[in-house]
mmCIF file of C-alpha atoms in Angstrom:
data_model
loop_
_atom_site.group_PDB
_atom_site.id
_atom_site.type_symbol
_atom_site.label_atom_id
_atom_site.label_comp_id
_atom_site.label_asym_id
_atom_site.label_seq_id
_atom_site.Cartn_x
_atom_site.Cartn_y
_atom_site.Cartn_z
ATOM 1 C CA MET A 2 -11.949 -69.913 -214.702
ATOM 2 C CA SER A 3 -10.559 -68.098 -211.686
ATOM 3 C CA THR A 4 -7.974 -68.787 -209.042
ATOM 4 C CA ALA A 5 -9.272 -69.105 -205.504
ATOM 5 C CA VAL A 6 -7.722 -67.573 -202.405
ATOM 6 C CA THR A 7 -8.245 -68.331 -198.758
ATOM 7 C CA ALA A 8 -10.973 -66.188 -197.196
ATOM 8 C CA PRO A 9 -11.263 -65.363 -193.489
ATOM 9 C CA GLY A 10 -12.529 -68.161 -191.288
ATOM 10 C CA GLY A 11 -10.776 -70.943 -193.185
ATOM 11 C CA TYR A 12 -12.716 -70.566 -196.435
ATOM 12 C CA ALA A 13 -11.319 -70.610 -199.973
ATOM 13 C CA CYS A 14 -12.900 -68.053 -202.315
ATOM 14 C CA SER A 15 -13.418 -68.825 -205.994
ATOM 15 C CA MET A 16 -15.197 -66.710 -208.613
ATOM 16 C CA THR A 17 -16.576 -67.168 -212.077
ATOM 17 C CA ARG A 18 -15.442 -64.788 -214.785
ATOM 18 C CA PRO A 19 -17.555 -61.637 -215.214
ATOM 19 C CA ARG A 20 -20.410 -62.087 -217.674
ATOM 20 C CA ALA A 21 -24.158 -61.621 -217.872
ATOM 21 C CA LEU A 22 -25.811 -64.320 -215.767
ATOM 22 C CA GLY A 23 -29.173 -62.618 -215.312
ATOM 23 C CA ALA A 24 -31.720 -60.723 -217.382
ATOM 24 C CA VAL A 25 -30.408 -57.629 -219.166
ATOM 25 C CA PRO A 26 -32.016 -54.772 -221.161
ATOM 26 C CA GLU A 27 -32.396 -55.294 -224.901
ATOM 27 C CA ASP A 28 -29.852 -52.585 -225.748
ATOM 28 C CA THR A 29 -27.102 -53.869 -223.436
ATOM 29 C CA ALA A 30 -24.908 -55.084 -226.283
ATOM 30 C CA ALA A 31 -24.724 -51.537 -227.677
ATOM 31 C CA LYS A 32 -22.812 -50.411 -224.557
ATOM 32 C CA THR A 33 -24.080 -46.863 -224.930
ATOM 33 C CA HIS A 34 -22.354 -45.887 -221.672
ATOM 34 C CA HIS A 35 -18.926 -46.517 -223.241
ATOM 35 C CA ARG A 36 -17.400 -43.449 -224.863
ATOM 36 C CA LYS A 37 -16.975 -43.841 -228.594
ATOM 37 C CA ASP A 38 -13.271 -43.017 -228.354
ATOM 38 C CA GLY A 39 -12.810 -45.930 -225.947
ATOM 39 C CA LYS A 40 -11.411 -43.629 -223.254
ATOM 40 C CA GLY A 41 -13.962 -43.958 -220.513
ATOM 41 C CA PHE A 42 -17.666 -43.822 -219.842
ATOM 42 C CA ALA A 43 -20.678 -41.518 -219.984
ATOM 43 C CA ASN A 44 -24.261 -41.415 -218.737
ATOM 44 C CA PRO A 45 -26.365 -42.301 -221.817
ATOM 45 C CA TRP A 46 -29.712 -40.886 -220.645
ATOM 46 C CA ALA A 47 -31.642 -37.655 -221.151
ATOM 47 C CA SER A 48 -31.851 -37.424 -217.345
ATOM 48 C CA TRP A 49 -28.141 -36.527 -217.268
ATOM 49 C CA LYS A 50 -26.959 -32.958 -217.767
ATOM 50 C CA GLY A 51 -23.508 -32.920 -216.265
ATOM 51 C CA MET A 52 -21.415 -29.924 -215.310
ATOM 52 C CA SER A 53 -17.643 -29.953 -215.562
ATOM 53 C CA GLY A 54 -15.491 -29.704 -212.466
ATOM 54 C CA PRO A 55 -14.529 -26.074 -213.201
ATOM 55 C CA GLN A 56 -18.186 -25.158 -213.816
ATOM 56 C CA ILE A 57 -19.237 -26.640 -210.476
ATOM 57 C CA GLY A 58 -16.338 -24.989 -208.674
ATOM 58 C CA LYS A 59 -17.124 -21.604 -210.192
ATOM 59 C CA ALA A 60 -20.825 -21.853 -209.317
ATOM 60 C CA VAL A 61 -20.132 -22.919 -205.725
ATOM 61 C CA LEU A 62 -17.459 -20.241 -205.225
ATOM 62 C CA TRP A 63 -19.746 -17.522 -206.558
ATOM 63 C CA GLY A 64 -22.572 -18.777 -204.352
ATOM 64 C CA ARG A 65 -20.331 -18.619 -201.297
ATOM 65 C CA LEU A 66 -18.998 -15.142 -202.147
ATOM 66 C CA THR A 67 -22.484 -13.747 -202.678
ATOM 67 C CA GLY A 68 -23.904 -15.439 -199.589
ATOM 68 C CA LYS A 69 -26.337 -17.478 -201.690
ATOM 69 C CA PHE A 70 -24.800 -20.772 -200.541
ATOM 70 C CA LYS A 71 -24.526 -21.235 -196.795
ATOM 71 C CA VAL A 72 -22.157 -23.585 -194.985
ATOM 72 C CA PRO A 73 -24.260 -25.993 -192.882
ATOM 73 C CA ASP A 74 -23.968 -25.832 -189.116
ATOM 74 C CA THR A 75 -22.261 -28.972 -187.773
ATOM 75 C CA THR A 76 -22.383 -27.996 -184.100
ATOM 76 C CA PRO A 77 -23.193 -31.124 -182.036
ATOM 77 C CA PRO A 78 -25.471 -32.851 -181.536
ATOM 78 C CA THR A 79 -26.008 -33.999 -185.111
ATOM 79 C CA VAL A 80 -26.199 -37.681 -186.065
ATOM 80 C CA ARG A 81 -25.837 -40.072 -183.130
ATOM 81 C CA VAL A 82 -22.845 -42.424 -183.284
ATOM 82 C CA VAL A 83 -22.826 -45.732 -181.414
ATOM 83 C CA GLU A 84 -20.239 -48.472 -181.180
ATOM 84 C CA PRO A 85 -21.191 -51.203 -183.655
ATOM 85 C CA THR A 86 -21.697 -54.814 -182.655
ATOM 86 C CA PHE A 87 -20.684 -57.426 -185.213
ATOM 87 C CA LEU A 88 -21.634 -61.090 -185.024
ATOM 88 C CA PRO A 89 -18.721 -63.158 -183.657
ATOM 89 C CA SER A 90 -19.138 -65.993 -186.176
ATOM 90 C CA ARG A 91 -20.632 -66.647 -189.587
ATOM 91 C CA GLU A 92 -23.910 -67.841 -188.091
ATOM 92 C CA THR A 93 -26.563 -65.304 -189.100
ATOM 93 C CA PRO A 94 -30.291 -66.009 -188.646
ATOM 94 C CA GLN A 95 -31.424 -62.911 -190.593
ATOM 95 C CA LEU A 96 -30.062 -60.413 -193.071
ATOM 96 C CA ARG A 97 -28.199 -57.898 -190.899
ATOM 97 C CA ALA A 98 -26.881 -54.488 -191.987
ATOM 98 C CA THR A 99 -24.735 -52.002 -190.037
ATOM 99 C CA TRP A 100 -24.269 -48.381 -191.098
ATOM 100 C CA LEU A 101 -20.656 -47.261 -190.649
ATOM 101 C CA GLY A 102 -21.190 -43.694 -191.872
ATOM 102 C CA HIS A 103 -21.739 -41.994 -195.236
ATOM 103 C CA ALA A 104 -22.098 -44.719 -197.913
ATOM 104 C CA CYS A 105 -20.344 -47.458 -195.921
ATOM 105 C CA TYR A 106 -22.446 -50.455 -194.896
ATOM 106 C CA TYR A 107 -21.361 -53.815 -193.506
ATOM 107 C CA VAL A 108 -23.824 -56.559 -194.412
ATOM 108 C CA GLU A 109 -23.969 -59.992 -192.764
ATOM 109 C CA PHE A 110 -25.915 -62.431 -194.935
ATOM 110 C CA PRO A 111 -27.661 -65.592 -193.705
ATOM 111 C CA GLY A 112 -25.333 -68.475 -194.396
ATOM 112 C CA GLY A 113 -22.206 -66.538 -193.553
ATOM 113 C CA LEU A 114 -21.202 -64.106 -196.330
ATOM 114 C CA ARG A 115 -19.745 -60.798 -195.083
ATOM 115 C CA VAL A 116 -19.661 -57.802 -197.453
ATOM 116 C CA LEU A 117 -18.325 -54.280 -196.880
ATOM 117 C CA PHE A 118 -19.619 -51.516 -199.180
ATOM 118 C CA ASP A 119 -17.686 -48.292 -199.972
ATOM 119 C CA PRO A 120 -15.528 -48.229 -196.829
ATOM 120 C CA VAL A 121 -13.882 -44.929 -195.851
ATOM 121 C CA PHE A 122 -12.656 -44.582 -192.263
ATOM 122 C CA GLU A 123 -10.390 -41.533 -192.684
ATOM 123 C CA GLU A 124 -10.932 -38.220 -190.909
ATOM 124 C CA ARG A 125 -10.992 -36.313 -194.191
ATOM 125 C CA SER A 126 -12.472 -37.102 -197.578
ATOM 126 C CA GLY A 127 -9.880 -36.150 -200.173
ATOM 127 C CA PRO A 128 -6.425 -36.861 -201.554
ATOM 128 C CA PHE A 129 -4.624 -35.361 -198.547
ATOM 129 C CA SER A 130 -4.855 -35.923 -194.794
ATOM 130 C CA PHE A 131 -4.636 -32.162 -194.102
ATOM 131 C CA MET A 132 -7.341 -30.836 -196.423
ATOM 132 C CA GLY A 133 -10.723 -31.757 -197.804
ATOM 133 C CA PRO A 134 -14.064 -32.189 -195.994
ATOM 134 C CA LYS A 135 -13.547 -33.190 -192.341
ATOM 135 C CA ARG A 136 -15.870 -35.534 -190.487
ATOM 136 C CA TYR A 137 -18.431 -33.891 -188.235
ATOM 137 C CA THR A 138 -19.360 -37.346 -186.909
ATOM 138 C CA PRO A 139 -16.547 -39.744 -185.963
ATOM 139 C CA ALA A 140 -16.033 -43.128 -187.536
ATOM 140 C CA PRO A 141 -17.866 -45.643 -185.320
ATOM 141 C CA CYS A 142 -15.074 -48.208 -185.539
ATOM 142 C CA HIS A 143 -11.891 -49.119 -187.374
ATOM 143 C CA VAL A 144 -11.067 -51.802 -189.910
ATOM 144 C CA LYS A 145 -9.410 -53.894 -187.192
ATOM 145 C CA ASP A 146 -12.735 -54.070 -185.332
ATOM 146 C CA ILE A 147 -14.511 -55.879 -188.181
ATOM 147 C CA PRO A 148 -14.050 -59.632 -187.628
ATOM 148 C CA ILE A 149 -14.693 -60.959 -191.147
ATOM 149 C CA ILE A 150 -14.542 -59.285 -194.552
ATOM 150 C CA ASP A 151 -15.033 -61.588 -197.531
ATOM 151 C CA VAL A 152 -15.786 -59.075 -200.282
ATOM 152 C CA VAL A 153 -15.380 -55.302 -200.534
ATOM 153 C CA VAL A 154 -17.654 -53.622 -203.085
ATOM 154 C CA ILE A 155 -16.656 -50.209 -204.479
ATOM 155 C CA SER A 156 -19.211 -48.066 -206.325
ATOM 156 C CA HIS A 157 -16.793 -45.579 -207.909
ATOM 157 C CA SER A 158 -13.537 -43.689 -207.525
ATOM 158 C CA HIS A 159 -14.556 -40.521 -205.634
ATOM 159 C CA TYR A 160 -12.640 -40.029 -202.393
ATOM 160 C CA ASP A 161 -15.703 -40.316 -200.145
ATOM 161 C CA HIS A 162 -16.241 -43.829 -201.554
ATOM 162 C CA LEU A 163 -12.715 -45.060 -202.294
ATOM 163 C CA SER A 164 -9.940 -44.334 -199.812
ATOM 164 C CA TYR A 165 -6.360 -45.446 -200.334
ATOM 165 C CA HIS A 166 -5.603 -45.648 -196.604
ATOM 166 C CA THR A 167 -8.761 -47.632 -195.819
ATOM 167 C CA VAL A 168 -8.174 -50.017 -198.718
ATOM 168 C CA MET A 169 -4.599 -50.639 -197.600
ATOM 169 C CA GLU A 170 -5.706 -51.214 -194.002
ATOM 170 C CA ILE A 171 -8.309 -53.743 -195.185
ATOM 171 C CA HIS A 172 -5.640 -55.463 -197.257
ATOM 172 C CA ARG A 173 -3.322 -55.653 -194.213
ATOM 173 C CA LYS A 174 -5.936 -56.879 -191.744
ATOM 174 C CA HIS A 175 -7.906 -59.027 -194.205
ATOM 175 C CA PRO A 176 -5.314 -59.950 -196.869
ATOM 176 C CA ASN A 177 -7.603 -62.392 -198.654
ATOM 177 C CA ALA A 178 -10.609 -60.120 -198.990
ATOM 178 C CA THR A 179 -11.704 -59.720 -202.611
ATOM 179 C CA PHE A 180 -12.437 -56.272 -204.084
ATOM 180 C CA LEU A 181 -15.135 -55.868 -206.755
ATOM 181 C CA VAL A 182 -15.025 -52.640 -208.787
ATOM 182 C CA GLY A 183 -16.254 -51.049 -211.994
ATOM 183 C CA LEU A 184 -14.328 -51.178 -215.257
ATOM 184 C CA GLY A 185 -11.010 -49.349 -215.211
ATOM 185 C CA LEU A 186 -10.391 -49.458 -211.450
ATOM 186 C CA LYS A 187 -8.442 -52.727 -211.345
ATOM 187 C CA LYS A 188 -5.336 -50.838 -212.454
ATOM 188 C CA TRP A 189 -5.565 -48.560 -209.385
ATOM 189 C CA PHE A 190 -5.749 -51.553 -207.048
ATOM 190 C CA HIS A 191 -2.849 -53.292 -208.771
ATOM 191 C CA GLY A 192 -0.882 -50.079 -208.270
ATOM 192 C CA CYS A 193 -1.601 -50.462 -204.547
ATOM 193 C CA GLY A 194 -0.171 -53.999 -204.628
ATOM 194 C CA ILE A 195 -3.595 -55.648 -204.372
ATOM 195 C CA GLU A 196 -4.211 -58.573 -206.727
ATOM 196 C CA ASN A 197 -7.514 -59.872 -205.294
ATOM 197 C CA VAL A 198 -9.627 -57.554 -207.438
ATOM 198 C CA GLU A 199 -12.073 -58.043 -210.281
ATOM 199 C CA GLU A 200 -13.672 -55.338 -212.410
ATOM 200 C CA LEU A 201 -17.095 -55.550 -214.017
ATOM 201 C CA ASP A 202 -19.197 -53.714 -216.565
ATOM 202 C CA TRP A 203 -22.867 -52.825 -216.075
ATOM 203 C CA TRP A 204 -25.210 -55.820 -216.278
ATOM 204 C CA THR A 205 -22.448 -58.367 -215.697
ATOM 205 C CA ASP A 206 -22.231 -60.748 -212.763
ATOM 206 C CA ILE A 207 -19.832 -62.904 -210.782
ATOM 207 C CA ASP A 208 -20.733 -65.989 -208.787
ATOM 208 C CA VAL A 209 -18.605 -66.319 -205.660
ATOM 209 C CA THR A 210 -18.128 -69.542 -203.697
ATOM 210 C CA LEU A 211 -16.547 -69.708 -200.250
ATOM 211 C CA SER A 212 -15.586 -73.297 -199.440
ATOM 212 C CA PRO A 213 -14.241 -74.679 -196.153
ATOM 213 C CA SER A 214 -10.529 -75.028 -196.800
ATOM 214 C CA THR A 215 -7.145 -75.658 -195.247
ATOM 215 C CA GLY A 216 -5.933 -72.598 -197.136
ATOM 216 C CA GLU A 217 -4.538 -74.204 -200.287
ATOM 217 C CA LYS A 218 -5.243 -72.385 -203.535
ATOM 218 C CA SER A 219 -7.554 -74.045 -205.998
ATOM 219 C CA VAL A 220 -9.167 -73.328 -209.361
ATOM 220 C CA SER A 221 -12.883 -72.968 -210.039
ATOM 221 C CA ASN A 222 -14.691 -73.594 -213.337
ATOM 222 C CA ALA A 223 -18.116 -72.753 -211.930
ATOM 223 C CA SER A 224 -20.459 -71.140 -214.458
ATOM 224 C CA THR A 225 -24.023 -71.646 -213.249
ATOM 225 C CA ALA A 226 -26.674 -69.360 -214.718
ATOM 226 C CA SER A 227 -29.062 -69.534 -211.753
ATOM 227 C CA ALA A 228 -28.719 -67.254 -208.737
ATOM 228 C CA PRO A 229 -26.986 -69.145 -205.902
ATOM 229 C CA SER A 230 -27.897 -69.196 -202.230
ATOM 230 C CA ALA A 231 -25.823 -69.777 -199.142
ATOM 231 C CA SER A 232 -25.803 -73.133 -197.417
ATOM 232 C CA ALA A 233 -25.481 -74.238 -193.822
ATOM 233 C CA LYS A 234 -22.458 -73.896 -191.583
ATOM 234 C CA GLY A 235 -19.560 -76.060 -192.737
ATOM 235 C CA SER A 236 -20.780 -76.104 -196.345
ATOM 236 C CA ASP A 237 -20.102 -73.784 -199.247
ATOM 237 C CA ILE A 238 -21.232 -70.181 -199.001
ATOM 238 C CA THR A 239 -22.396 -68.957 -202.382
ATOM 239 C CA ALA A 240 -23.352 -65.528 -203.680
ATOM 240 C CA ARG A 241 -23.991 -63.611 -206.866
ATOM 241 C CA PHE A 242 -22.595 -60.097 -207.233
ATOM 242 C CA SER A 243 -24.064 -57.993 -210.024
ATOM 243 C CA CYS A 244 -22.668 -54.722 -211.360
ATOM 244 C CA LEU A 245 -25.582 -52.482 -212.323
ATOM 245 C CA PRO A 246 -26.045 -48.911 -213.619
ATOM 246 C CA CYS A 247 -26.445 -45.656 -211.745
ATOM 247 C CA GLN A 248 -26.294 -41.999 -212.810
ATOM 248 C CA HIS A 249 -23.067 -40.455 -211.593
ATOM 249 C CA ILE A 250 -19.480 -39.768 -212.683
ATOM 250 C CA SER A 251 -15.967 -40.710 -211.545
ATOM 251 C CA ALA A 252 -12.711 -38.836 -210.950
ATOM 252 C CA ARG A 253 -9.760 -38.711 -208.563
ATOM 253 C CA THR A 254 -7.936 -35.839 -210.260
ATOM 254 C CA PRO A 255 -8.955 -32.947 -212.549
ATOM 255 C CA PHE A 256 -7.736 -35.027 -215.497
ATOM 256 C CA ASP A 257 -9.509 -38.395 -215.184
ATOM 257 C CA MET A 258 -13.217 -37.588 -215.112
ATOM 258 C CA GLY A 259 -15.225 -40.535 -216.439
ATOM 259 C CA VAL A 260 -12.179 -42.715 -217.054
ATOM 260 C CA THR A 261 -13.407 -45.436 -214.675
ATOM 261 C CA LEU A 262 -16.960 -46.758 -214.388
ATOM 262 C CA TRP A 263 -19.440 -45.840 -211.636
ATOM 263 C CA CYS A 264 -21.873 -48.545 -210.572
ATOM 264 C CA SER A 265 -24.625 -49.693 -208.305
ATOM 265 C CA TRP A 266 -24.475 -53.320 -207.134
ATOM 266 C CA SER A 267 -26.695 -56.169 -206.071
ATOM 267 C CA VAL A 268 -25.723 -59.125 -203.908
ATOM 268 C CA VAL A 269 -27.760 -62.316 -203.525
ATOM 269 C CA SER A 270 -26.722 -64.797 -200.839
ATOM 270 C CA GLY A 271 -28.402 -66.980 -198.232
ATOM 271 C CA GLY A 272 -31.773 -66.438 -199.867
ATOM 272 C CA LYS A 273 -31.534 -62.658 -199.330
ATOM 273 C CA SER A 274 -30.872 -59.846 -201.782
ATOM 274 C CA VAL A 275 -29.399 -56.357 -201.322
ATOM 275 C CA TRP A 276 -29.207 -53.490 -203.810
ATOM 276 C CA PHE A 277 -26.512 -50.900 -203.077
ATOM 277 C CA GLY A 278 -27.097 -47.574 -204.812
ATOM 278 C CA GLY A 279 -23.638 -46.192 -204.040
ATOM 279 C CA ASP A 280 -23.921 -42.623 -205.322
ATOM 280 C CA THR A 281 -26.429 -41.538 -207.917
ATOM 281 C CA GLY A 282 -28.668 -38.861 -209.349
ATOM 282 C CA TYR A 283 -32.145 -39.418 -210.795
ATOM 283 C CA ARG A 284 -33.071 -36.292 -212.773
ATOM 284 C CA ALA A 285 -31.422 -33.082 -213.943
ATOM 285 C CA VAL A 286 -33.284 -30.213 -212.292
ATOM 286 C CA PRO A 287 -32.973 -26.580 -213.466
ATOM 287 C CA GLU A 288 -32.561 -23.687 -211.043
ATOM 288 C CA VAL A 289 -35.951 -23.036 -209.446
ATOM 289 C CA GLY A 290 -37.326 -20.574 -206.902
ATOM 290 C CA LYS A 291 -36.398 -21.066 -203.257
ATOM 291 C CA ASP A 292 -39.828 -22.402 -202.250
ATOM 292 C CA GLU A 293 -40.696 -24.006 -205.581
ATOM 293 C CA ASP A 294 -41.258 -27.771 -205.754
ATOM 294 C CA ASP A 295 -39.089 -29.272 -208.501
ATOM 295 C CA TYR A 296 -41.540 -32.180 -208.555
ATOM 296 C CA GLY A 297 -44.368 -29.722 -209.192
ATOM 297 C CA GLU A 298 -46.530 -29.548 -212.292
ATOM 298 C CA ALA A 299 -44.028 -27.417 -214.204
ATOM 299 C CA TYR A 300 -41.408 -30.168 -213.943
ATOM 300 C CA VAL A 301 -43.384 -33.384 -214.400
ATOM 301 C CA ASP A 302 -41.837 -33.934 -217.831
ATOM 302 C CA LEU A 303 -38.216 -33.792 -216.666
ATOM 303 C CA PRO A 304 -36.591 -37.048 -217.789
ATOM 304 C CA ARG A 305 -35.991 -39.631 -215.080
ATOM 305 C CA CYS A 306 -33.135 -42.090 -215.254
ATOM 306 C CA PRO A 307 -34.622 -45.305 -216.687
ATOM 307 C CA ALA A 308 -31.902 -47.566 -215.287
ATOM 308 C CA PHE A 309 -33.552 -48.002 -211.899
ATOM 309 C CA LYS A 310 -36.817 -49.323 -213.285
ATOM 310 C CA GLN A 311 -34.804 -51.689 -215.478
ATOM 311 C CA ILE A 312 -32.952 -52.890 -212.380
ATOM 312 C CA GLY A 313 -36.225 -53.462 -210.544
ATOM 313 C CA ASP A 314 -37.937 -55.169 -213.470
ATOM 314 C CA LEU A 315 -34.996 -57.361 -214.474
ATOM 315 C CA ARG A 316 -33.200 -58.067 -211.190
ATOM 316 C CA GLY A 317 -35.648 -57.174 -208.414
ATOM 317 C CA PRO A 318 -37.301 -57.354 -206.036
ATOM 318 C CA PHE A 319 -34.666 -56.816 -203.335
ATOM 319 C CA ASP A 320 -35.027 -57.477 -199.629
ATOM 320 C CA LEU A 321 -32.999 -54.379 -198.804
ATOM 321 C CA GLY A 322 -31.935 -51.252 -200.648
ATOM 322 C CA LEU A 323 -29.080 -49.044 -199.467
ATOM 323 C CA ILE A 324 -30.059 -45.799 -201.157
ATOM 324 C CA PRO A 325 -28.360 -42.362 -201.092
ATOM 325 C CA ILE A 326 -30.420 -39.504 -199.651
ATOM 326 C CA GLY A 327 -27.916 -36.663 -199.112
ATOM 327 C CA ALA A 328 -25.514 -34.139 -200.703
ATOM 328 C CA TYR A 329 -28.117 -32.597 -203.011
ATOM 329 C CA ASP A 330 -28.109 -28.806 -202.482
ATOM 330 C CA PRO A 331 -28.121 -26.698 -204.630
ATOM 331 C CA ARG A 332 -30.281 -28.886 -206.803
ATOM 332 C CA TYR A 333 -29.471 -27.275 -210.147
ATOM 333 C CA ILE A 334 -25.814 -28.183 -209.601
ATOM 334 C CA MET A 335 -26.099 -31.515 -207.806
ATOM 335 C CA SER A 336 -29.291 -33.219 -209.059
ATOM 336 C CA SER A 337 -27.646 -35.034 -211.977
ATOM 337 C CA VAL A 338 -25.211 -36.773 -209.629
ATOM 338 C CA HIS A 339 -26.908 -36.832 -206.199
ATOM 339 C CA ALA A 340 -30.480 -37.819 -205.390
ATOM 340 C CA ASN A 341 -32.476 -35.840 -202.872
ATOM 341 C CA PRO A 342 -34.951 -37.793 -200.688
ATOM 342 C CA PHE A 343 -37.801 -37.291 -203.149
ATOM 343 C CA ASP A 344 -35.617 -38.793 -205.884
ATOM 344 C CA SER A 345 -34.507 -41.501 -203.463
ATOM 345 C CA VAL A 346 -38.061 -42.653 -202.800
ATOM 346 C CA ASN A 347 -38.690 -42.887 -206.548
ATOM 347 C CA ILE A 348 -35.497 -44.932 -206.889
ATOM 348 C CA PHE A 349 -36.738 -47.135 -204.025
ATOM 349 C CA VAL A 350 -40.005 -47.769 -205.867
ATOM 350 C CA ASP A 351 -38.327 -48.226 -209.273
ATOM 351 C CA THR A 352 -35.831 -50.806 -207.986
ATOM 352 C CA LYS A 353 -38.558 -52.754 -206.145
ATOM 353 C CA CYS A 354 -36.816 -52.803 -202.788
ATOM 354 C CA LYS A 355 -38.983 -54.174 -199.979
ATOM 355 C CA LYS A 356 -37.130 -52.162 -197.316
ATOM 356 C CA ALA A 357 -34.396 -49.532 -197.528
ATOM 357 C CA MET A 358 -31.908 -47.586 -195.428
ATOM 358 C CA GLY A 359 -30.636 -44.122 -196.276
ATOM 359 C CA ILE A 360 -26.931 -43.666 -197.014
ATOM 360 C CA HIS A 361 -24.647 -40.859 -198.249
ATOM 361 C CA TRP A 362 -25.358 -38.411 -195.441
ATOM 362 C CA GLY A 363 -24.415 -37.677 -191.839
ATOM 363 C CA THR A 364 -20.617 -37.739 -192.160
ATOM 364 C CA TRP A 365 -19.014 -34.969 -194.243
ATOM 365 C CA VAL A 366 -20.348 -31.619 -195.378
ATOM 366 C CA LEU A 367 -20.268 -31.997 -199.148
ATOM 367 C CA THR A 368 -23.131 -29.668 -200.106
ATOM 368 C CA GLY A 369 -25.380 -26.964 -198.692
ATOM 369 C CA GLU A 370 -28.385 -28.658 -197.067
ATOM 370 C CA ALA A 371 -28.650 -28.740 -193.281
ATOM 371 C CA VAL A 372 -26.945 -31.850 -191.965
ATOM 372 C CA LEU A 373 -30.136 -33.242 -190.403
ATOM 373 C CA GLU A 374 -32.433 -32.317 -193.295
ATOM 374 C CA PRO A 375 -32.204 -35.562 -195.368
ATOM 375 C CA PRO A 376 -34.155 -37.793 -192.916
ATOM 376 C CA VAL A 377 -36.789 -35.065 -192.447
ATOM 377 C CA LEU A 378 -37.346 -34.807 -196.198
ATOM 378 C CA LEU A 379 -37.295 -38.607 -196.486
ATOM 379 C CA LYS A 380 -40.391 -38.870 -194.296
ATOM 380 C CA GLN A 381 -42.098 -36.154 -196.337
ATOM 381 C CA ALA A 382 -41.193 -37.952 -199.568
ATOM 382 C CA MET A 383 -42.565 -41.271 -198.313
ATOM 383 C CA LYS A 384 -45.814 -39.599 -197.254
ATOM 384 C CA LYS A 385 -46.100 -37.838 -200.616
ATOM 385 C CA LYS A 386 -45.701 -41.211 -202.340
ATOM 386 C CA GLY A 387 -48.416 -42.744 -200.169
ATOM 387 C CA LEU A 388 -45.939 -44.954 -198.296
ATOM 388 C CA PRO A 389 -45.418 -45.381 -194.520
ATOM 389 C CA GLU A 390 -43.196 -42.656 -193.072
ATOM 390 C CA THR A 391 -41.358 -45.155 -190.858
ATOM 391 C CA GLY A 392 -40.597 -48.866 -190.967
ATOM 392 C CA VAL A 393 -40.071 -49.157 -194.728
ATOM 393 C CA PHE A 394 -37.384 -46.669 -195.847
ATOM 394 C CA ASP A 395 -35.573 -45.530 -192.729
ATOM 395 C CA VAL A 396 -32.372 -44.037 -191.351
ATOM 396 C CA CYS A 397 -30.464 -45.132 -188.264
ATOM 397 C CA ASP A 398 -27.638 -44.114 -185.957
ATOM 398 C CA ILE A 399 -24.117 -44.455 -187.297
ATOM 399 C CA GLY A 400 -22.885 -47.812 -185.989
ATOM 400 C CA GLU A 401 -26.401 -49.185 -185.564
ATOM 401 C CA SER A 402 -27.382 -52.602 -186.953
ATOM 402 C CA ARG A 403 -30.804 -53.533 -188.328
ATOM 403 C CA GLU A 404 -32.151 -56.991 -189.128
ATOM 404 C CA PHE A 405 -34.450 -57.643 -192.066
ATOM 405 C CA GLN A 406 -36.782 -60.615 -192.109
ATOM 406 C CA GLY A 407 -38.269 -62.352 -195.074
#
């Protein structure tokens, strides 16, 4: 049972309680990603070899001091930024997705659902407005420019994916928007004065119904076990949101690493499905020679995160994947938490996405690769996998919208 609130456009939003409504792996009940002390979460796979914050900081600092790690050149032109165009109403003939920079995507589903993923519109990524990575490409728009936001999906707590100022602006401009987050993050939202938030564990789901309403609150007892689809204008808009695994970590301070859960997400609505990778690694790669291929013969036995194949087998296929392709250099430091394009293509195949767009690049300098390298390597990775270099897993301008047909 859940209390409904009025959504934008005169719709009341009601949700079922979080629980498994779709197929899950056999070992789900063991909750191996929960720490045994009950104080947070961990990556339960051999593909994870995490480094602590101090270890990463020390390695990066030493690399900078010795000249081994270079700061990428952000001199314009880099990634093209265009003013986005959003549909003026809920009428949507096709699945439509607009990249708003880094990991932020705005998705307009057939039938009317409007979902915003990992929104961050600030100039800097970090706890302070005066320090932290600064945008080398401007935000293509502001929260006030987005006409409808029904649901905001957050992958994890890192500052380039969860911004206090953006969240508060969304809450002011779209006070009835619902936030969906991983376990442990509801407390943060409540501390911000936001009550329209629900937290989920991996492999759990929520069915959301938007009903034409005069704005009065109501109560929903919906508990269907079949994936819903959106209906025509004037009728209910229905969707299923699923919290799914990824290989990453969370933290907002030096003292809360792994306290809240990191997630990927799927959304099914209007007969279309989207998988949002958020932020994830795929393998843990050792330090290799500068020109050595870490997918070469010497590294074929490196463990790969099994969660993505499980997602594809149990919840796929997906019409669209939003898959991270950037922030991966140096590999021996970043590979556990950030996929490079060769990893990304394997994730694309594992999750059974029909089409995909690259995210998690083109906005802030977070790592050492050249700012325009990710899309170049993406084409190479697709070719290496025997897949078309364009038209299947692509990138676009910041602010650009793409439509995806059936």
